[in-house]
CSV table of C-alpha atoms in Angstrom, one decimal:
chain,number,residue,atom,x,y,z
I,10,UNK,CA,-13.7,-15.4,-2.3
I,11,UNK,CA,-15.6,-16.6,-5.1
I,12,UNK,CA,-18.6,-17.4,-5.7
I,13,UNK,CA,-21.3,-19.1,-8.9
I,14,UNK,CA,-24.9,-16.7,-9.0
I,15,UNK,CA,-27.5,-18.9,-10.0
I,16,UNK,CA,-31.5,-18.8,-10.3
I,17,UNK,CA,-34.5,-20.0,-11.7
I,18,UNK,CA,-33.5,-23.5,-12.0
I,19,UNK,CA,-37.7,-24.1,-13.0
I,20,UNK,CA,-37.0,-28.0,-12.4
I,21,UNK,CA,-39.8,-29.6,-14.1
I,22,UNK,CA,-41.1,-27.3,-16.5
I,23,UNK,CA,-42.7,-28.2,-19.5
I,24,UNK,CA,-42.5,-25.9,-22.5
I,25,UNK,CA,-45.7,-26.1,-24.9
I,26,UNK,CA,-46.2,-29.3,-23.2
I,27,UNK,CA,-42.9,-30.7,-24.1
I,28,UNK,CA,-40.8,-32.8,-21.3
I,29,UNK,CA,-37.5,-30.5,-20.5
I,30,UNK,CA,-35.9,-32.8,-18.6
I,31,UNK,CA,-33.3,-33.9,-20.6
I,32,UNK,CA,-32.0,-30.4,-21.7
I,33,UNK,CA,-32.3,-29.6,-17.8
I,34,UNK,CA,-30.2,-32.4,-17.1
I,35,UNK,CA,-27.9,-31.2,-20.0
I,36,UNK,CA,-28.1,-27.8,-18.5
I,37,UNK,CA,-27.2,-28.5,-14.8
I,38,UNK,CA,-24.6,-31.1,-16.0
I,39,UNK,CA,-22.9,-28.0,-17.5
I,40,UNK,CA,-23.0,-26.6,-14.6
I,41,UNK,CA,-21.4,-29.1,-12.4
I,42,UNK,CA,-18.3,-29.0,-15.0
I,43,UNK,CA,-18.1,-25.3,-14.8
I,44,UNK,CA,-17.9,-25.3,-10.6
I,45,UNK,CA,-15.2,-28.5,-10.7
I,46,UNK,CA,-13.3,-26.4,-13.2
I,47,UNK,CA,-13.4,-22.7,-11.0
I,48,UNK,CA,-13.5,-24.5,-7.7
I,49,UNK,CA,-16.0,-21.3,-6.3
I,50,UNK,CA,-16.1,-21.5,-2.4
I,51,UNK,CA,-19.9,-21.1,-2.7
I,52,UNK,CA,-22.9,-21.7,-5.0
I,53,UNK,CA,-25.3,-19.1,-4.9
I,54,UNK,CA,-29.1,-20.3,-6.3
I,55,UNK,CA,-31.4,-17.2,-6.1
I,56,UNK,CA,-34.7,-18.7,-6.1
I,57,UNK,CA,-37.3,-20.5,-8.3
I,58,UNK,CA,-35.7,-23.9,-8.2
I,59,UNK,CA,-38.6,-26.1,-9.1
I,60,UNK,CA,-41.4,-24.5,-11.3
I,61,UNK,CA,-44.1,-25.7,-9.3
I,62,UNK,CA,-45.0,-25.3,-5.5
I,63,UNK,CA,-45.8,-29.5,-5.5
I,64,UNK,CA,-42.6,-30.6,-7.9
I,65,UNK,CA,-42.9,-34.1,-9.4
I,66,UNK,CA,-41.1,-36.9,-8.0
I,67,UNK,CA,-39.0,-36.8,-11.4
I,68,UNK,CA,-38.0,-33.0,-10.8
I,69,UNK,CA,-36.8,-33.9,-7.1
I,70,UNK,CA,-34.8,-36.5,-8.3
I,71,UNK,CA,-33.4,-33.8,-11.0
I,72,UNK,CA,-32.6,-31.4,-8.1
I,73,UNK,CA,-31.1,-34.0,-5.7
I,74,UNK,CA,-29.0,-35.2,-8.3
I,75,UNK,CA,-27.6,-31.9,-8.9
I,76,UNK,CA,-27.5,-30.8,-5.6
I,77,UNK,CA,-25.4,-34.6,-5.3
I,78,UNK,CA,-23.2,-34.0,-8.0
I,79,UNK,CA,-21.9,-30.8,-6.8
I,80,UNK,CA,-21.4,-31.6,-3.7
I,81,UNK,CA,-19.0,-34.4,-4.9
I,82,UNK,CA,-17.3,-31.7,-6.9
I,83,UNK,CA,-16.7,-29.5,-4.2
I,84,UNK,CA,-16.8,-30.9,-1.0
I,85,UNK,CA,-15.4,-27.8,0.8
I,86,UNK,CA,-17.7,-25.2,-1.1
I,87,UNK,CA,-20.8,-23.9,0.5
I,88,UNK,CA,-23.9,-24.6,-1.6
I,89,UNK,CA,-26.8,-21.7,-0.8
I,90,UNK,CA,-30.0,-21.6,-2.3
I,91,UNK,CA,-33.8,-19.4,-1.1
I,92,UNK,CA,-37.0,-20.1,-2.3
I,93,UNK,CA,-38.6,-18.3,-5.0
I,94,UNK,CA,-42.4,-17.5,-6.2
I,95,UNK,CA,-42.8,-20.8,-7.8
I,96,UNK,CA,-41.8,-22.3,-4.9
I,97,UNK,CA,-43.0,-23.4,-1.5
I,98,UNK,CA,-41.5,-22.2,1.2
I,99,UNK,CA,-42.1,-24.9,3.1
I,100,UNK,CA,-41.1,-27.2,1.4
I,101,UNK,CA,-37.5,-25.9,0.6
I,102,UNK,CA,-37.6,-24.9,4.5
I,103,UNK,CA,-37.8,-28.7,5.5
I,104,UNK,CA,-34.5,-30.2,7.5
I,105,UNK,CA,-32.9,-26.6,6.9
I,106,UNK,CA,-31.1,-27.7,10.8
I,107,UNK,CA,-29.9,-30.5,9.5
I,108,UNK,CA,-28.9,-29.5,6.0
I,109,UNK,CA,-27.1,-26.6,7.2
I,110,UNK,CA,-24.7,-28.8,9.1
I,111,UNK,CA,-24.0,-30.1,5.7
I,112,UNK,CA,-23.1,-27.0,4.5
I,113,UNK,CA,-25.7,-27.2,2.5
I,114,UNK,CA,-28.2,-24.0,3.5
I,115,UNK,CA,-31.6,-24.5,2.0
I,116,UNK,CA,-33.7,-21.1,3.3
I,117,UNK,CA,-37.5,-21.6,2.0
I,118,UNK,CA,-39.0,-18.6,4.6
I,119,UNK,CA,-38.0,-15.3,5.6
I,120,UNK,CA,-38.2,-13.6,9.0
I,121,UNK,CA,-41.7,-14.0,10.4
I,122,UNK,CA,-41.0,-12.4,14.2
I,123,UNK,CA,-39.4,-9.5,16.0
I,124,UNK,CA,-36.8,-12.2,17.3
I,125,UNK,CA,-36.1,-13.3,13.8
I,126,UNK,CA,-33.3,-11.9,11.1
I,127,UNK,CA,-32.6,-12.6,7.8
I,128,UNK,CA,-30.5,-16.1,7.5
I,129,UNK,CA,-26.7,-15.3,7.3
I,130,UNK,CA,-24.2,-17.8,7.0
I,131,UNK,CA,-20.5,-16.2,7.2
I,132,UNK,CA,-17.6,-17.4,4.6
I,133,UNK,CA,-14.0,-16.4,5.3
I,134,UNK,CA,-10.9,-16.2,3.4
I,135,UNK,CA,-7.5,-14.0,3.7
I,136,UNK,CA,-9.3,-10.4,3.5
I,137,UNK,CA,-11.8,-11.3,6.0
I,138,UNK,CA,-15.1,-12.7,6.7
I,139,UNK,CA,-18.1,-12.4,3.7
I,140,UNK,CA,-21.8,-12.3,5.0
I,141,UNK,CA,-24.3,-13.9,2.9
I,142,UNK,CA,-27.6,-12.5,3.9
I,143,UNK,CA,-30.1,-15.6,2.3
I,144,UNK,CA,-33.5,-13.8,2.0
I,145,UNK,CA,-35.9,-15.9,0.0
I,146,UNK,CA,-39.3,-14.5,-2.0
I,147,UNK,CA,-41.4,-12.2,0.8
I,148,UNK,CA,-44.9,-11.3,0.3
I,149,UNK,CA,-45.9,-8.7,2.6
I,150,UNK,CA,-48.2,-10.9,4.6
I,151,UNK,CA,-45.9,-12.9,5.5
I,152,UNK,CA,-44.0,-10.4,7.3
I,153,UNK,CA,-46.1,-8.0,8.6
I,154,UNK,CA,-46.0,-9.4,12.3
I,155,UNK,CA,-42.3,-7.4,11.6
I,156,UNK,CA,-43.1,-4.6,8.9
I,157,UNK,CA,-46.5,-4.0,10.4
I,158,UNK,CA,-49.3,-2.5,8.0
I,159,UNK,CA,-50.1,1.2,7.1
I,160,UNK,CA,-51.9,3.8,8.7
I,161,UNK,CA,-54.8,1.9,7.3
I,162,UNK,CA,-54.4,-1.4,8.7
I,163,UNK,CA,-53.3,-3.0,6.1
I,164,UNK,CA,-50.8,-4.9,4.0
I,165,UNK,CA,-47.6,-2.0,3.3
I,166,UNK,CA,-46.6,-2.5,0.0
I,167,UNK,CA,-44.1,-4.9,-1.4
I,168,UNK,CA,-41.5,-2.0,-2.0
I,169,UNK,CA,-41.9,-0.9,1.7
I,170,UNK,CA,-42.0,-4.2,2.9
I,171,UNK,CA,-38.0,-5.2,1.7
I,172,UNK,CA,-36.7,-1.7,3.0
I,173,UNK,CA,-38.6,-1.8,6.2
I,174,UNK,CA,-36.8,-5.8,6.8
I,175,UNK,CA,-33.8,-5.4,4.7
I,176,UNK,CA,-33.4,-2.0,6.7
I,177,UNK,CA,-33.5,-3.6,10.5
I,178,UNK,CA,-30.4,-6.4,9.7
I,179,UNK,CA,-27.2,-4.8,11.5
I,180,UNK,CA,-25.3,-5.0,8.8
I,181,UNK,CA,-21.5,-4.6,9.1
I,182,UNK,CA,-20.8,-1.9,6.3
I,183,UNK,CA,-16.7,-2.8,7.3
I,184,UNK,CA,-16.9,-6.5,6.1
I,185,UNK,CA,-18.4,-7.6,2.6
I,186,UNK,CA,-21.6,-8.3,2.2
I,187,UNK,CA,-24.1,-10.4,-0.5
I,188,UNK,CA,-27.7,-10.5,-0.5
I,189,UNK,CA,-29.1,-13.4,-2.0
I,190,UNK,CA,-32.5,-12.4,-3.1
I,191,UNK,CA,-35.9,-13.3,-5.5
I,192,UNK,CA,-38.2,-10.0,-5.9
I,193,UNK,CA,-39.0,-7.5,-9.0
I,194,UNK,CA,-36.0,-4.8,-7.8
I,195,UNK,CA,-36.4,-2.0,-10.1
I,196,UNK,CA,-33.4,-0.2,-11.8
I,197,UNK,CA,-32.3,3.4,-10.7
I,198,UNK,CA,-34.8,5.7,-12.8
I,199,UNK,CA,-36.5,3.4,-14.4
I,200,UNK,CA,-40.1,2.3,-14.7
I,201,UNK,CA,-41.6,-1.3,-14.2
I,202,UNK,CA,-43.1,-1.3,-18.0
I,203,UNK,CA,-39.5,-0.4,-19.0
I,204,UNK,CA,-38.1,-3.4,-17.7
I,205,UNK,CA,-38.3,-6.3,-20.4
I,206,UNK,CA,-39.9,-9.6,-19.2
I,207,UNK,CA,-40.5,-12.7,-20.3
I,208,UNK,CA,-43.6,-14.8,-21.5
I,209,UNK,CA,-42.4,-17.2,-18.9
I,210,UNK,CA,-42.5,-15.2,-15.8
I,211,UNK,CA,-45.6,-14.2,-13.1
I,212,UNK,CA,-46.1,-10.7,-13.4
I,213,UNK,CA,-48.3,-9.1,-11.2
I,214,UNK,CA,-51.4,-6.7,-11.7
I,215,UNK,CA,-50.3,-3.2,-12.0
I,216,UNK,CA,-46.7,-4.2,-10.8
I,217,UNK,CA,-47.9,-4.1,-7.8
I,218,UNK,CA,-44.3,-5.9,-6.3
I,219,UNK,CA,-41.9,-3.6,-7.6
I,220,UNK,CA,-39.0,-3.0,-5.0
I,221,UNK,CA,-36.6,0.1,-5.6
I,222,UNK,CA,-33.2,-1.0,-6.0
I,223,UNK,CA,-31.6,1.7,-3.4
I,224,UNK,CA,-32.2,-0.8,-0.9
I,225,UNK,CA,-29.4,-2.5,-2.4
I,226,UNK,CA,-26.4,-0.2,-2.5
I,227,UNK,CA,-25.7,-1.7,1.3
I,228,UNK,CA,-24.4,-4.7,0.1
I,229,UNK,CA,-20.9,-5.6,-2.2
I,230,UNK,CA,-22.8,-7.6,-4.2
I,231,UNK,CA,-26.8,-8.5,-4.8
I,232,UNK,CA,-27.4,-12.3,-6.1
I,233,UNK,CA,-31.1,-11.6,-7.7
I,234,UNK,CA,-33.4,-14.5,-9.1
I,235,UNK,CA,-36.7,-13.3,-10.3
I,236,UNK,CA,-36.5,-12.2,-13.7
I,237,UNK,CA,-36.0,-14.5,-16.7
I,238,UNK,CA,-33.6,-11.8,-19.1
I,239,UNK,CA,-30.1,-11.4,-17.7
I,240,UNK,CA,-30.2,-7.6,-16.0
I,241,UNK,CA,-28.3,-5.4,-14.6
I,242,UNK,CA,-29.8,-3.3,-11.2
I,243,UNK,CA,-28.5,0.0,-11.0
I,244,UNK,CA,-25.1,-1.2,-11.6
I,245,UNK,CA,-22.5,-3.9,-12.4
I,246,UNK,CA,-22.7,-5.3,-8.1
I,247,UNK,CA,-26.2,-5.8,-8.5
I,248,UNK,CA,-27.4,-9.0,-11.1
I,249,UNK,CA,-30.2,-10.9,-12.3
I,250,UNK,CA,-28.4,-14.0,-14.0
I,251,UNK,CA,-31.8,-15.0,-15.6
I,252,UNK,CA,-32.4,-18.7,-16.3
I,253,UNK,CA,-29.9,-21.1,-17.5
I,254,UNK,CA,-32.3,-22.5,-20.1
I,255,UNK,CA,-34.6,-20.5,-22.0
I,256,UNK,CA,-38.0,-21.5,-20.1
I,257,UNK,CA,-40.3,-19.6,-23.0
I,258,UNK,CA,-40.1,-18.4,-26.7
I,259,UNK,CA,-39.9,-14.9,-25.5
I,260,UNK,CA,-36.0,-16.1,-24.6
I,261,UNK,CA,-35.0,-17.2,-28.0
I,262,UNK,CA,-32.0,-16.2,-29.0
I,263,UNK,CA,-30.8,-14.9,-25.6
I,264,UNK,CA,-27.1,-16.3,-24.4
I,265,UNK,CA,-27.4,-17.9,-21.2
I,266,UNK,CA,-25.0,-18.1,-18.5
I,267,UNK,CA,-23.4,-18.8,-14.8
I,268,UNK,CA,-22.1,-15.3,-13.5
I,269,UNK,CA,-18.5,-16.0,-11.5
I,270,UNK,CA,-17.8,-13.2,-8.7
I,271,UNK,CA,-14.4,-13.1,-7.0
I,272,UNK,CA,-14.6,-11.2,-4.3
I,273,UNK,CA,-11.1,-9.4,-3.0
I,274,UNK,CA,-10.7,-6.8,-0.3
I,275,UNK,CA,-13.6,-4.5,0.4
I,276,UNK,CA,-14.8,-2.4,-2.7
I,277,UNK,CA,-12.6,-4.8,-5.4
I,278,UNK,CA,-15.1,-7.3,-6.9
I,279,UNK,CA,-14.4,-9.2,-10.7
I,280,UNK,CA,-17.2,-10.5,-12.3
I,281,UNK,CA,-17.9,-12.6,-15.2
I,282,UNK,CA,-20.2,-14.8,-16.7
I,283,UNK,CA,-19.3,-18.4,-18.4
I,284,UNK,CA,-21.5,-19.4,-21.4
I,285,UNK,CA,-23.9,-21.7,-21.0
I,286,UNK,CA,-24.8,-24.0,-24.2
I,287,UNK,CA,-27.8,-25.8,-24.3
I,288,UNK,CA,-28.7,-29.2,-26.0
I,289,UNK,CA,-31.4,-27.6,-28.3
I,290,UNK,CA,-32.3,-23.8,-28.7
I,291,UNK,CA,-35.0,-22.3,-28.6
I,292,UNK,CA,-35.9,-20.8,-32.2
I,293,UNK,CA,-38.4,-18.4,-33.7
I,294,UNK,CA,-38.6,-19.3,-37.1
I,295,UNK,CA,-40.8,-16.5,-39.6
I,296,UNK,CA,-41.0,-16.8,-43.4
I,297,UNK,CA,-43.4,-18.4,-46.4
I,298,UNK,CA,-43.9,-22.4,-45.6
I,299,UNK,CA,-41.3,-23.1,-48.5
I,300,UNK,CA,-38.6,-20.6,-46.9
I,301,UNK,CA,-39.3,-22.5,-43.5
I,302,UNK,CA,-38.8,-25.5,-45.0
I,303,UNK,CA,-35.3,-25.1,-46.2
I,304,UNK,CA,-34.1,-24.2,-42.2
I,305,UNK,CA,-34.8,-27.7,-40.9
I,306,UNK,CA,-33.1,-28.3,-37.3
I,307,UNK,CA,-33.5,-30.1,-34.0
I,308,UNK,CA,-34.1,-26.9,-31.8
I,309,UNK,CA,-36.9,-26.4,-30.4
I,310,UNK,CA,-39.0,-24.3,-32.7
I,311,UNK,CA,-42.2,-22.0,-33.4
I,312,UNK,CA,-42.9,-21.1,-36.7
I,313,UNK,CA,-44.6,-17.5,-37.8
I,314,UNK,CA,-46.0,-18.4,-41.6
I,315,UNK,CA,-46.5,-15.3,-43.6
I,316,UNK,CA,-48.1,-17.0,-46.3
I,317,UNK,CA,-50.8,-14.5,-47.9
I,318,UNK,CA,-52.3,-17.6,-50.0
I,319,UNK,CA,-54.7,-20.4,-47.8
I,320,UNK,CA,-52.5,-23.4,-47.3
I,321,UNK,CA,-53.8,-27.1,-47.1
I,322,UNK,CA,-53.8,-27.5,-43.5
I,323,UNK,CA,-52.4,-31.2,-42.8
I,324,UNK,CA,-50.3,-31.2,-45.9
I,325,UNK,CA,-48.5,-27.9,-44.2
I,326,UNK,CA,-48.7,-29.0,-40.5
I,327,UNK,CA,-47.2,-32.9,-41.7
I,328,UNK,CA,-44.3,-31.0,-43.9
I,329,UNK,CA,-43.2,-28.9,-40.8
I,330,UNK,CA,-43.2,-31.6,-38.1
I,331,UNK,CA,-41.2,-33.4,-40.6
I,332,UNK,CA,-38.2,-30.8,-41.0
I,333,UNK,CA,-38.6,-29.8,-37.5
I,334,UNK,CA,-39.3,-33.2,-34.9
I,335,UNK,CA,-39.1,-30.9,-32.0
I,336,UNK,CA,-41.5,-28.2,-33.1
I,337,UNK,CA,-43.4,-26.2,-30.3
I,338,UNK,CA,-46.3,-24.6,-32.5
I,339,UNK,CA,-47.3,-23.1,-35.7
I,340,UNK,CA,-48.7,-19.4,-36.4
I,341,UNK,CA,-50.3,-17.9,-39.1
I,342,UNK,CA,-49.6,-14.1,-39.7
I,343,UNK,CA,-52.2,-14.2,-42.6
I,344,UNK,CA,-55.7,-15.4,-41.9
I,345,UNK,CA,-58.6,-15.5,-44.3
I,346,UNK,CA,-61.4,-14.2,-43.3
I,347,UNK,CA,-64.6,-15.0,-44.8
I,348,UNK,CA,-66.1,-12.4,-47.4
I,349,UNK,CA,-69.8,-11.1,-45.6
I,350,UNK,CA,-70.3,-8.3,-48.0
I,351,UNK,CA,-72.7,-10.7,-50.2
I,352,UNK,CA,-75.7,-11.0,-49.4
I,353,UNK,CA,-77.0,-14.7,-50.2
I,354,UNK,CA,-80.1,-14.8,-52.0
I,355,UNK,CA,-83.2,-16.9,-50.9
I,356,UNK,CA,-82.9,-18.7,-54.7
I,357,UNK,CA,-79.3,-19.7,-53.2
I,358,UNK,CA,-80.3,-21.3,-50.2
I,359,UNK,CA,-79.8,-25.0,-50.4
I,360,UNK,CA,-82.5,-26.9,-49.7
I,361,UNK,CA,-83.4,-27.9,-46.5
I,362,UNK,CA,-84.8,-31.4,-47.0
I,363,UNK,CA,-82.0,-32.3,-49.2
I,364,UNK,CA,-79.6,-30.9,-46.7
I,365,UNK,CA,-81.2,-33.1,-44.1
I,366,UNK,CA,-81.1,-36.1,-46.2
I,367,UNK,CA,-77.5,-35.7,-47.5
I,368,UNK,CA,-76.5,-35.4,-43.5
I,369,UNK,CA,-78.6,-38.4,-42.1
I,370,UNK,CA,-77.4,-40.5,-45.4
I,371,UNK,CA,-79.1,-43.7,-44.6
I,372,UNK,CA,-83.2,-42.7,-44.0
I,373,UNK,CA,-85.8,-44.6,-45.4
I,374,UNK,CA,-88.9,-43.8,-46.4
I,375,UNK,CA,-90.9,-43.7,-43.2
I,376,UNK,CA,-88.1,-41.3,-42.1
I,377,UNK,CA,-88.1,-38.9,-44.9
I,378,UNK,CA,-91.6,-38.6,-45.0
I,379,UNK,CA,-91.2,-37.8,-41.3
I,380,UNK,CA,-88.7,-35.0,-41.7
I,381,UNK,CA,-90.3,-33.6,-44.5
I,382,UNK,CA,-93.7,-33.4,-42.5
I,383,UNK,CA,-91.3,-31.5,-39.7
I,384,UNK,CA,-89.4,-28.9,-42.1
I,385,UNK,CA,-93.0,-28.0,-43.3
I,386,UNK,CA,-94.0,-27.4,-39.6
I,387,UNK,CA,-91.1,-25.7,-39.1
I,388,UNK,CA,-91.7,-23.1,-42.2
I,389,UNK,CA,-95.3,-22.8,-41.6
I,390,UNK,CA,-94.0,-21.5,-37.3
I,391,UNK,CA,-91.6,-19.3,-39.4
């Protein structure tokens, strides 16, 4: 059985107000030549497909002519895919019925009653049958009709919340088993300000929806979606892919990638992940303005200047958009400050009238004698 890991697609995302579509496009296109080449018997997308809850009409079109294009390349494959925190639930939820008869299984909610279990769709191949347990972004509201609440009354936490409903599935510990899932797990031993994330992803206060990775070790393999960086959970079985594309500038640099699982008998799993090159990089570029000059490119670039000298503003700002046409934003290490520690005297103090006169520019004499007659008012008050 094999198998692509995919997540946080973030369809329509705009990076420092720049349109990503086209390297999106690039991206998924990629994607689909990867998945003709391997022929994987299922596509695995862990979350965050579109970046907003209320995509664009241009990101739909994106996803449905990925979603399209894959199908064509694999007919027999099954394409699975959950919502994530940027998504709505409700919206990837809609004509999950009818798409599933597709093969196509589009899960935008978790449980929500006693009745309820975590969405399984079964795969088979010449060691047996593979359960894909499909459980897309909870928040503990959402299922506390199963969880319940504390002794308190209220919400348990996120952590308690995926044990307590990852914990009730009969899972068959005899067949293999994926979980297809977008939280925060936490590595074994580790703490959640140990974990690198990116500029581009929600974080909570206090880290509050940390989920202990234990949970996991019931399952062959986890398929995670959530955090940007690709991660390791405790072990090689357990993955975040990370994003295809980098989504912020915190992810220049990084290699991105599809992970390939082959699954064999029970206990055997290969994995692998195939390169992903995008059509422009994200670059963080740091040096004097002359240095930065000399590195022009068409990636997607922020410059750091550590000029200690004051720079003509649109002189430098013209200059760099010119070397770099798809530049993101400008930063200055150095900034002056101005000097407080003199004291101006009162025999320094421009005059007011003149200051007044210089600013209006075109008063006449009426008018002058005017503001001359208020300036004396207002030093007389003084």
């Amino acid at each position: 059985m094999k198998f692509f890991h995919l997540s946080d697609l973030h369809i329509g995302l705009k990076l420092f107000n720049r349109d990503l579509r086209e390297d999106q496009e690039y991206i998924l296109k990629q994607i689909i030549q990867l998945a003709a080449k391997e022929e994987p018997d299922a596509i695995l997308i862990a979350g965050d497909i579109y970046d907003k809850a209320v995509p664009s009409a241009e990101a739909v079109e994106v996803f449905d002519h990925f979603i399209a294009s894959l199908t064509a390349a694999l007919p027999d494959a099954a394409i699975m895919m959950i919502s994530g925190n940027h998504d709505s639930g409700q919206r990837i939820n809609c004509f999950r019925s009818v798409l599933s008869r597709q093969n196509v299984h589009m899960i935008g909610l978790p449980p929500r009653t006693e009745e309820e279990y975590i969405q399984k769709v079964v795969l088979a191949d010449v060691y047996g049958d593979v359960n894909f347990y499909l459980l897309p972004f909870v928040r503990p509201s959402m299922v506390r009709k199963i969880v319940g609440g504390d002794e308190n009354g209220n919400n348990l936490s996120y952590n308690d919340t995926l044990h307590r409903l990852i914990s009730r599935e009969r899972i068959d510990e005899t067949a293999r088993n994926v979980l297809v899932s977008h939280q925060f797990y936490l590595p074994a031993g580790k703490k959640a300000e140990d974990v690198e994330r990116m500029d581009s992803e929600v974080r909570t206060v206090g880290n509050i929806d940390q989920v202990w990775s234990d949970i996991l070790e019931g399952f062959d393999y986890a398929a995670l979606g959530h955090i940007h960086k690709p991660m390791k959970v405790g072990g090689e079985r357990f993955r975040y892919c990370g994003t295809p594309l980098a989504c912020s500038v915190s992810e220049a640099g990084q290699e991105k990638g599809v992970i390939l699982v082959e699954m064999k008998e029970k206990g055997k799993t290969e994995i692998k992940v195939l390169p992903l090159h995008p059509l422009r990089q994200v670059r963080l570029i740091r040096g004097n303005l002359e240095d930065v000059l000399k590195q022009r490119c068409g990636d997607y670039v922020s410059v750091i200047l550590t000029d200690q000298t004051d720079l003509d503003l649109f002189d430098m700002q013209d200059r760099i958009r010119n070397c770099f046409p798809h530049l993101l934003e400008i930063r200055r290490e150095y900034q002056p400050k101005a000097d407080y520690s003199v004291a101006i005297s009162q025999e320094k103090m421009p005059d007011p009238f003149e200051l007044c006169c210089a600013f209006l520019k075109e008063a006449d004499e009426e008018e002058k004698d005017l503001l001359q007659d208020v300036i004396h008012t207002v030093l007389e008050v003084k």
